[in-house]
Coordinates of C-alpha atoms (C1' of nucleotides) in Angstrom, one line a residue:
Chain N
M139 CA 0.2 0.3 -0.1
R140 CA 1.6 3.1 -1.2
I141 CA 0.7 6.5 0.7
V142 CA 1.0 9.6 -0.3
I143 CA 1.4 12.3 1.5
K144 CA -0.1 15.6 1.1
M145 CA 0.1 18.6 3.6
K146 CA -2.9 19.4 4.2
T147 CA -2.2 23.1 6.1
T148 CA 0.2 23.9 3.0
A149 CA 1.5 26.0 4.4
N150 CA 5.1 27.9 2.6
S151 CA 8.0 27.7 3.1
A152 CA 9.3 31.1 2.1
P153 CA 10.5 32.6 4.4
R154 CA 8.4 35.6 5.8
G155 CA 10.9 38.8 5.8
A156 CA 10.5 39.9 9.3
S157 CA 8.6 37.1 11.0
K158 CA 10.8 35.9 13.8
P159 CA 12.3 31.9 13.8
P160 CA 11.1 30.9 17.4
G161 CA 12.5 26.9 15.5
R162 CA 15.2 28.9 14.9
A163 CA 16.3 30.2 18.5
L164 CA 15.4 27.2 20.8
L165 CA 18.1 25.0 18.4
Q166 CA 20.3 27.8 18.8
A167 CA 20.1 26.8 22.7
Q168 CA 20.6 23.8 21.9
I169 CA 23.7 24.1 19.9
S170 CA 25.1 26.5 22.5
R171 CA 24.8 23.8 25.5
L172 CA 26.8 21.1 23.1
G173 CA 29.0 23.0 22.4
L174 CA 28.5 22.7 18.8
K175 CA 29.1 25.7 16.0
H176 CA 26.2 28.2 14.4
S177 CA 25.4 28.2 10.8
R178 CA 24.0 29.2 8.6
Q179 CA 22.0 26.7 6.4
R180 CA 20.8 25.1 10.1
D181 CA 19.4 28.4 10.5
L182 CA 17.9 27.9 7.6
V183 CA 16.9 24.2 7.5
A184 CA 15.3 25.2 10.9
D185 CA 13.5 28.1 9.9
V186 CA 12.0 25.8 6.8
F187 CA 11.2 22.6 9.1
F188 CA 9.4 24.5 11.2
A189 CA 7.3 27.1 8.9
M190 CA 6.4 24.1 6.7
G191 CA 3.7 23.1 10.1
G192 CA 4.5 19.1 10.4
H193 CA 4.4 15.2 8.6
V194 CA 7.3 16.5 6.3
S195 CA 9.6 14.7 4.4
V196 CA 13.7 15.6 4.3
E197 CA 12.9 15.7 0.4
Q198 CA 10.5 18.3 0.8
L199 CA 12.6 20.4 3.2
V200 CA 15.6 19.8 0.6
A201 CA 13.5 21.1 -1.6
A202 CA 12.0 23.9 0.3
A203 CA 16.2 24.5 1.7
R204 CA 17.2 25.3 -1.2
R205 CA 14.5 27.5 -3.1
N206 CA 16.2 29.5 -0.4
D207 CA 20.2 28.4 -0.8
P208 CA 20.2 25.7 -3.6
R209 CA 23.6 25.1 -2.5
V210 CA 23.0 22.9 0.6
S211 CA 22.8 19.3 0.7
V212 CA 20.9 16.6 1.6
A213 CA 23.8 15.3 4.0
T214 CA 22.9 18.4 6.1
V215 CA 19.6 18.3 6.1
Y216 CA 19.4 15.0 7.4
R217 CA 22.0 16.2 9.9
T218 CA 20.2 18.9 11.2
M219 CA 16.8 17.1 11.7
K220 CA 18.9 14.0 13.8
L221 CA 20.2 17.3 15.5
L222 CA 16.6 18.4 15.9
A223 CA 15.5 15.3 16.6
D224 CA 18.1 14.1 19.0
C225 CA 17.3 17.5 21.0
G226 CA 13.8 16.8 21.4
L227 CA 12.8 19.5 18.9
A228 CA 11.3 17.6 16.3
F229 CA 9.6 13.7 16.1
S230 CA 10.3 11.6 13.3
R231 CA 8.1 8.8 12.1
Q232 CA 7.8 6.5 9.4
F233 CA 4.2 6.9 8.5
D234 CA 4.7 4.2 5.1
G235 CA 7.5 3.1 5.9
T236 CA 10.1 4.5 3.6
Q237 CA 10.1 7.9 3.8
T238 CA 11.1 9.4 7.3
R239 CA 9.0 12.2 7.9
Y240 CA 9.4 14.9 10.9
E241 CA 7.1 16.8 12.7
P242 CA 7.8 19.9 15.5
A243 CA 8.2 19.3 19.1
A244 CA 8.3 22.4 20.8
G245 CA 5.5 22.8 23.1
R246 CA 3.1 20.6 21.6
P247 CA 0.6 18.3 23.1
H248 CA 0.9 14.5 22.5
H249 CA -0.8 13.5 19.7
D250 CA -1.8 10.9 17.3
H251 CA -1.8 10.4 13.3
L252 CA -5.1 9.6 11.2
I253 CA -3.6 9.3 8.2
C254 CA -6.2 9.3 5.1
T255 CA -5.3 6.3 2.4
G256 CA -6.7 8.1 -0.8
C257 CA -5.5 11.3 -0.6
G258 CA -2.2 11.3 1.9
T259 CA -4.2 14.1 4.3
I260 CA -2.6 13.7 8.2
A261 CA -4.8 14.8 10.8
E262 CA -4.0 14.1 14.3
F263 CA -6.1 14.0 17.7
A264 CA -5.8 13.1 20.8
E265 CA -7.5 11.0 23.1
E266 CA -7.1 10.8 26.7
R267 CA -8.6 7.5 27.0
I268 CA -6.7 5.5 24.3
E269 CA -3.1 6.8 26.1
T270 CA -5.0 5.4 30.1
L271 CA -5.5 1.9 28.9
Q272 CA -2.5 1.5 27.1
S273 CA -0.5 2.2 29.8
R274 CA -2.8 -0.2 31.4
V275 CA -2.7 -2.6 28.9
A276 CA 1.1 -2.9 29.3
A277 CA 1.6 -2.8 33.1
T278 CA -0.7 -5.4 32.4
H279 CA 2.5 -7.3 30.4
G280 CA 4.6 -6.0 33.2
F281 CA 6.0 -3.5 30.7
Q282 CA 6.8 0.4 31.4
V283 CA 5.5 2.5 28.5
E284 CA 8.0 4.9 26.9
T285 CA 6.4 6.0 23.8
H286 CA 3.9 4.4 22.0
K287 CA 2.8 4.9 18.3
L288 CA -1.0 5.1 17.0
E289 CA -1.9 5.4 13.4
I290 CA -5.6 5.4 11.9
Y291 CA -6.1 4.5 8.2
G292 CA -9.1 4.5 6.1
R293 CA -10.3 7.6 4.1
C294 CA -11.5 10.6 5.7
A295 CA -14.5 12.0 4.7
D296 CA -13.3 14.5 1.2
C297 CA -12.6 11.4 0.2
R298 CA -15.9 9.3 0.8
R299 CA -17.5 11.5 -0.7
G300 CA -17.4 10.6 -4.1
K301 CA -14.0 11.7 -4.5
G302 CA -12.1 8.7 -5.6
P303 CA -8.4 8.7 -5.7
E304 CA -7.5 11.7 -6.6
A305 CA -4.2 12.1 -9.1
R306 CA -1.8 14.5 -7.2
P307 CA 0.5 13.3 -6.1
Chain A
M1272 CA -14.1 -25.1 -2.4
R1273 CA -12.1 -27.6 -2.6
I1274 CA -8.1 -28.1 -1.3
V1275 CA -6.0 -30.2 -2.1
I1276 CA -2.5 -30.8 0.1
K1277 CA 0.1 -32.2 -1.4
M1278 CA 2.4 -33.6 0.4
K1279 CA 6.3 -34.2 -0.2
T1280 CA 7.8 -36.6 1.3
T1281 CA 11.5 -34.9 0.4
A1282 CA 13.1 -32.9 2.9
N1283 CA 10.4 -32.0 6.1
S1284 CA 10.6 -28.6 6.9
A1285 CA 8.1 -28.8 9.9
P1286 CA 9.6 -29.0 13.5
R1287 CA 6.6 -30.7 15.2
G1288 CA 7.0 -34.1 14.3
A1289 CA 3.9 -35.6 12.4
S1290 CA 2.4 -32.5 12.0
K1291 CA 1.0 -31.1 8.3
P1292 CA 1.6 -27.7 6.7
P1293 CA -1.6 -25.6 7.1
G1294 CA -0.1 -22.5 5.6
R1295 CA 1.6 -24.5 2.6
A1296 CA -2.2 -25.4 2.1
L1297 CA -3.9 -22.1 2.5
L1298 CA -0.9 -20.6 0.3
Q1299 CA -1.8 -23.5 -2.6
A1300 CA -5.5 -22.5 -3.0
Q1301 CA -4.6 -18.8 -3.1
I1302 CA -2.0 -20.4 -5.8
S1303 CA -4.9 -22.0 -7.8
R1304 CA -7.5 -19.7 -7.5
L1305 CA -5.2 -17.1 -9.0
G1306 CA -4.0 -19.2 -11.2
L1307 CA -0.9 -19.1 -10.2
K1308 CA 2.2 -21.9 -10.7
H1309 CA 3.4 -24.4 -7.7
S1310 CA 6.5 -24.7 -6.9
R1311 CA 9.0 -26.6 -4.4
Q1312 CA 10.3 -22.9 -3.1
R1313 CA 6.9 -21.0 -2.2
D1314 CA 6.4 -24.3 -0.4
L1315 CA 9.3 -24.6 1.1
V1316 CA 9.1 -20.4 2.1
A1317 CA 5.8 -21.9 3.4
D1318 CA 6.3 -24.1 5.8
V1319 CA 9.2 -22.1 7.2
F1320 CA 7.1 -19.4 7.5
F1321 CA 4.7 -20.5 9.5
A1322 CA 6.7 -23.2 11.8
M1323 CA 8.4 -19.6 12.7
G1324 CA 5.4 -18.0 14.7
G1325 CA 5.5 -14.1 13.9
H1326 CA 7.3 -10.7 13.8
V1327 CA 10.0 -12.6 11.2
S1328 CA 12.1 -10.5 9.1
V1329 CA 12.8 -11.6 5.9
E1330 CA 16.4 -12.5 6.5
Q1331 CA 15.7 -14.3 9.5
L1332 CA 14.0 -16.3 6.6
V1333 CA 15.9 -16.3 4.4
A1334 CA 17.7 -18.1 6.6
A1335 CA 15.4 -20.4 7.3
A1336 CA 15.0 -22.1 4.5
R1337 CA 18.2 -22.2 3.2
R1338 CA 18.6 -24.8 5.8
N1339 CA 16.6 -27.0 3.8
D1340 CA 17.5 -25.7 0.4
P1341 CA 20.7 -23.1 0.5
R1342 CA 19.5 -22.0 -2.7
V1343 CA 16.8 -20.5 -2.3
S1344 CA 17.2 -16.4 -3.4
V1345 CA 16.7 -13.8 -1.3
A1346 CA 14.4 -12.7 -4.3
T1347 CA 12.0 -15.5 -4.1
V1348 CA 11.8 -14.8 -0.4
Y1349 CA 10.7 -11.5 -1.2
R1350 CA 8.9 -12.5 -3.9
T1351 CA 6.9 -15.2 -2.0
M1352 CA 6.0 -13.3 1.0
K1353 CA 4.6 -10.7 -1.1
L1354 CA 1.9 -13.2 -2.3
L1355 CA 1.0 -14.5 1.0
A1356 CA 0.7 -10.9 2.6
D1357 CA -1.3 -9.9 -1.3
C1358 CA -3.7 -13.1 -0.5
G1359 CA -4.7 -11.8 3.4
L1360 CA -2.3 -14.8 4.7
A1361 CA 0.8 -12.4 6.2
F1362 CA 0.8 -9.2 8.0
S1363 CA 3.7 -7.3 7.0
R1364 CA 4.3 -4.8 9.9
Q1365 CA 7.5 -2.3 10.2
F1366 CA 8.0 -1.7 14.0
D1367 CA 11.2 -0.4 13.4
G1368 CA 11.2 1.4 10.1
T1369 CA 14.0 -0.1 8.7
Q1370 CA 13.3 -3.8 7.9
T1371 CA 10.5 -5.6 7.1
R1372 CA 8.6 -8.1 9.2
Y1373 CA 6.3 -10.8 9.0
E1374 CA 3.2 -12.7 11.1
P1375 CA 0.6 -15.4 10.0
A1376 CA -2.2 -13.9 9.3
A1377 CA -4.6 -16.9 9.0
G1378 CA -7.8 -17.0 11.2
R1379 CA -5.5 -14.8 14.2
P1380 CA -7.5 -12.5 16.0
H1381 CA -6.4 -8.4 15.2
H1382 CA -4.0 -7.8 17.6
D1383 CA -1.5 -5.1 18.5
H1384 CA 1.8 -4.7 20.2
L1385 CA 3.6 -4.5 22.4
I1386 CA 7.7 -3.3 21.9
C1387 CA 11.0 -3.7 24.3
T1388 CA 13.1 -1.6 23.6
G1389 CA 15.9 -3.2 25.4
C1390 CA 15.6 -7.0 24.0
G1391 CA 13.6 -6.5 21.1
T1392 CA 10.9 -8.8 22.7
I1393 CA 7.4 -8.0 21.1
A1394 CA 4.3 -9.3 22.8
E1395 CA 1.1 -8.8 21.4
F1396 CA -2.1 -7.6 23.0
A1397 CA -5.7 -7.4 22.5
E1398 CA -7.9 -4.6 23.9
E1399 CA -11.4 -3.6 22.6
R1400 CA -11.7 -1.0 23.9
I1401 CA -9.1 0.5 22.3
E1402 CA -10.7 0.0 18.8
T1403 CA -14.1 1.4 19.9
L1404 CA -12.7 4.4 20.4
Q1405 CA -10.7 4.6 17.6
S1406 CA -13.5 3.9 16.1
R1407 CA -15.4 6.4 17.7
V1408 CA -12.1 8.8 17.2
A1409 CA -12.1 8.2 13.4
A1410 CA -16.1 8.8 13.0
T1411 CA -15.4 12.5 14.8
H1412 CA -13.3 12.9 12.3
G1413 CA -15.1 11.8 9.3
F1414 CA -12.8 8.6 8.9
Q1415 CA -13.7 5.5 7.3
V1416 CA -11.3 2.9 9.2
E1417 CA -9.5 0.9 7.4
T1418 CA -6.4 -0.4 8.7
H1419 CA -4.7 1.0 12.0
K1420 CA -1.4 0.5 14.2
L1421 CA -0.5 0.8 17.5
E1422 CA 2.5 -0.3 19.2
I1423 CA 3.4 0.8 22.5
Y1424 CA 7.3 0.6 22.6
G1425 CA 9.1 0.3 26.3
R1426 CA 11.0 -2.0 28.6
C1427 CA 9.3 -5.6 29.2
A1428 CA 9.1 -6.7 32.6
D1429 CA 12.9 -8.9 32.8
C1430 CA 14.7 -6.0 31.1
R1431 CA 13.4 -3.9 33.5
R1432 CA 14.8 -6.0 36.6
G1433 CA 18.4 -5.4 36.2
K1434 CA 19.1 -7.5 33.3
G1435 CA 21.0 -5.0 31.0
P1436 CA 19.7 -4.4 27.3
E1437 CA 21.2 -8.3 26.5
A1438 CA 22.2 -8.7 23.0
R1439 CA 19.0 -10.6 21.3
P1440 CA 18.4 -9.1 17.9
Chain V
dA889 C1' 4.9 -26.4 -25.7
dT890 C1' 3.4 -22.6 -22.7
dT891 C1' 3.7 -20.1 -19.7
dT892 C1' 5.4 -18.7 -15.0
dA893 C1' 8.4 -18.8 -10.9
dT894 C1' 13.7 -18.7 -10.1
dG895 C1' 18.1 -17.0 -9.9
dC896 C1' 21.4 -13.8 -9.7
dA897 C1' 23.0 -9.6 -10.4
dA898 C1' 21.9 -4.9 -11.3
dA899 C1' 19.3 -1.2 -10.0
dG900 C1' 16.4 1.3 -7.2
dA901 C1' 15.3 4.5 -2.9
dA902 C1' 16.3 6.5 1.4
dT903 C1' 19.9 7.3 4.8
dT904 C1' 24.8 6.9 6.5
dT905 C1' 29.5 8.1 6.0
dG906 C1' 34.6 9.1 4.2
dC907 C1' 36.8 13.1 3.5
dA908 C1' 39.2 17.4 1.5
dT909 C1' 37.7 22.5 2.4
dT910 C1' 34.9 25.6 4.3
dG911 C1' 33.5 28.2 8.1
dT912 C1' 33.0 29.3 12.8
dA913 C1' 33.9 30.9 17.3
Chain M
dT903 C1' 44.2 29.5 14.6
dA904 C1' 41.8 24.8 15.6
dC905 C1' 37.5 22.7 15.6
dA906 C1' 33.5 21.7 13.9
dA907 C1' 30.0 21.6 9.4
dT908 C1' 29.7 21.7 4.8
dG909 C1' 28.9 19.1 0.3
dC910 C1' 30.1 15.8 -2.5
dA911 C1' 30.3 11.1 -3.3
dA912 C1' 31.1 6.5 -3.0
dA913 C1' 29.1 3.2 0.6
dT914 C1' 25.2 0.6 3.0
dT915 C1' 20.7 -1.5 4.3
dC916 C1' 16.9 -2.9 2.6
dT917 C1' 13.3 -4.1 -1.5
dT918 C1' 12.4 -4.4 -6.5
dT919 C1' 13.5 -5.5 -11.3
dG920 C1' 15.2 -7.5 -16.0
dC921 C1' 16.9 -11.3 -18.0
dA922 C1' 18.1 -15.7 -19.6
dT923 C1' 17.0 -20.7 -18.2
dA924 C1' 14.5 -23.9 -14.8
dA925 C1' 10.0 -26.1 -14.0
dA926 C1' 5.6 -26.7 -14.0
dT927 C1' 0.7 -27.5 -16.2

DNA sequence: ATTTATGCAAAGAATTTGCATTGTA
DNA sequence: TACAATGCAAATTCTTTGCATAAAT
């Protein structure tokens, strides 16, 4: 089953003129803390990432970053995203098993995902009772929960009402 | 529907003394239904797969199959597992995002997974109330559920009581 | 005899890594 | 000036595929 992910929150990655980049500041803090060095492309990748909203692939990040600086390498994007993930500023997800996707983690509450198998739209939801039941199940098995992943695949409202799997990968 | 079980008296891969291979028969039925051709290595892969229990990687399947016939190719194992999955006889899972793992689907009830981040042990569980809540959440968002994936990661009882992350891939 | 399956190796796709060079502090 | 970061290409890992040959119906 190949899932084509389409961003519903079609965020434009273009750097808004004078808008402040909060994600960049968070990354900068981690960089200082770890004794690493600041760099132009790390800022760029962070800006682009936090501007895009969520569930973005590395491919999308590279494309977006290159709109600002055509010479950023995929390696740098991979390295920067890994840094962000290691710092707890981004979560990495693999919805379809092939590409890794990232979403901002800064101060966002926990949530799980609904993924449309028709158009690839990803919706988020939080259900406290499910979390509770998960902990209970884990306890029953003697497990201490660290993380969990809950993904519900199905057809979204739009795709159900007539619109067949539209051609827009 | 008539199911023809052809038992070869040659190399028997089943560990259980004289037990017959039900999985092989199921595969054979699908092969006939689809107008495909029977083959020795498909039987072998099916036998090995259904004998291994579940959550097996292709790598493990290849190794197990080659104990019976050293010349089975990875390509054939991949192709056979994909056939089994397409026929509904196996589920493919990607717990870690890298390797695909398979588990038998024949007549087994739905379940989700608890995965130990220490030793890699995978336990199964079923919690009806979680399923119910999932459907409800999906309905709220206008989704029609097709499948879902729930994985709880944590430390199993064994790993929690002192035993450090032992090497048991 | 016809058509499918296999095996091998090459091809792909996603991600990582070695290393010379550039950039930062 | 040191040392980390970048870019590029080669290397890795998992999986798929093209093609000649073997096997099944």
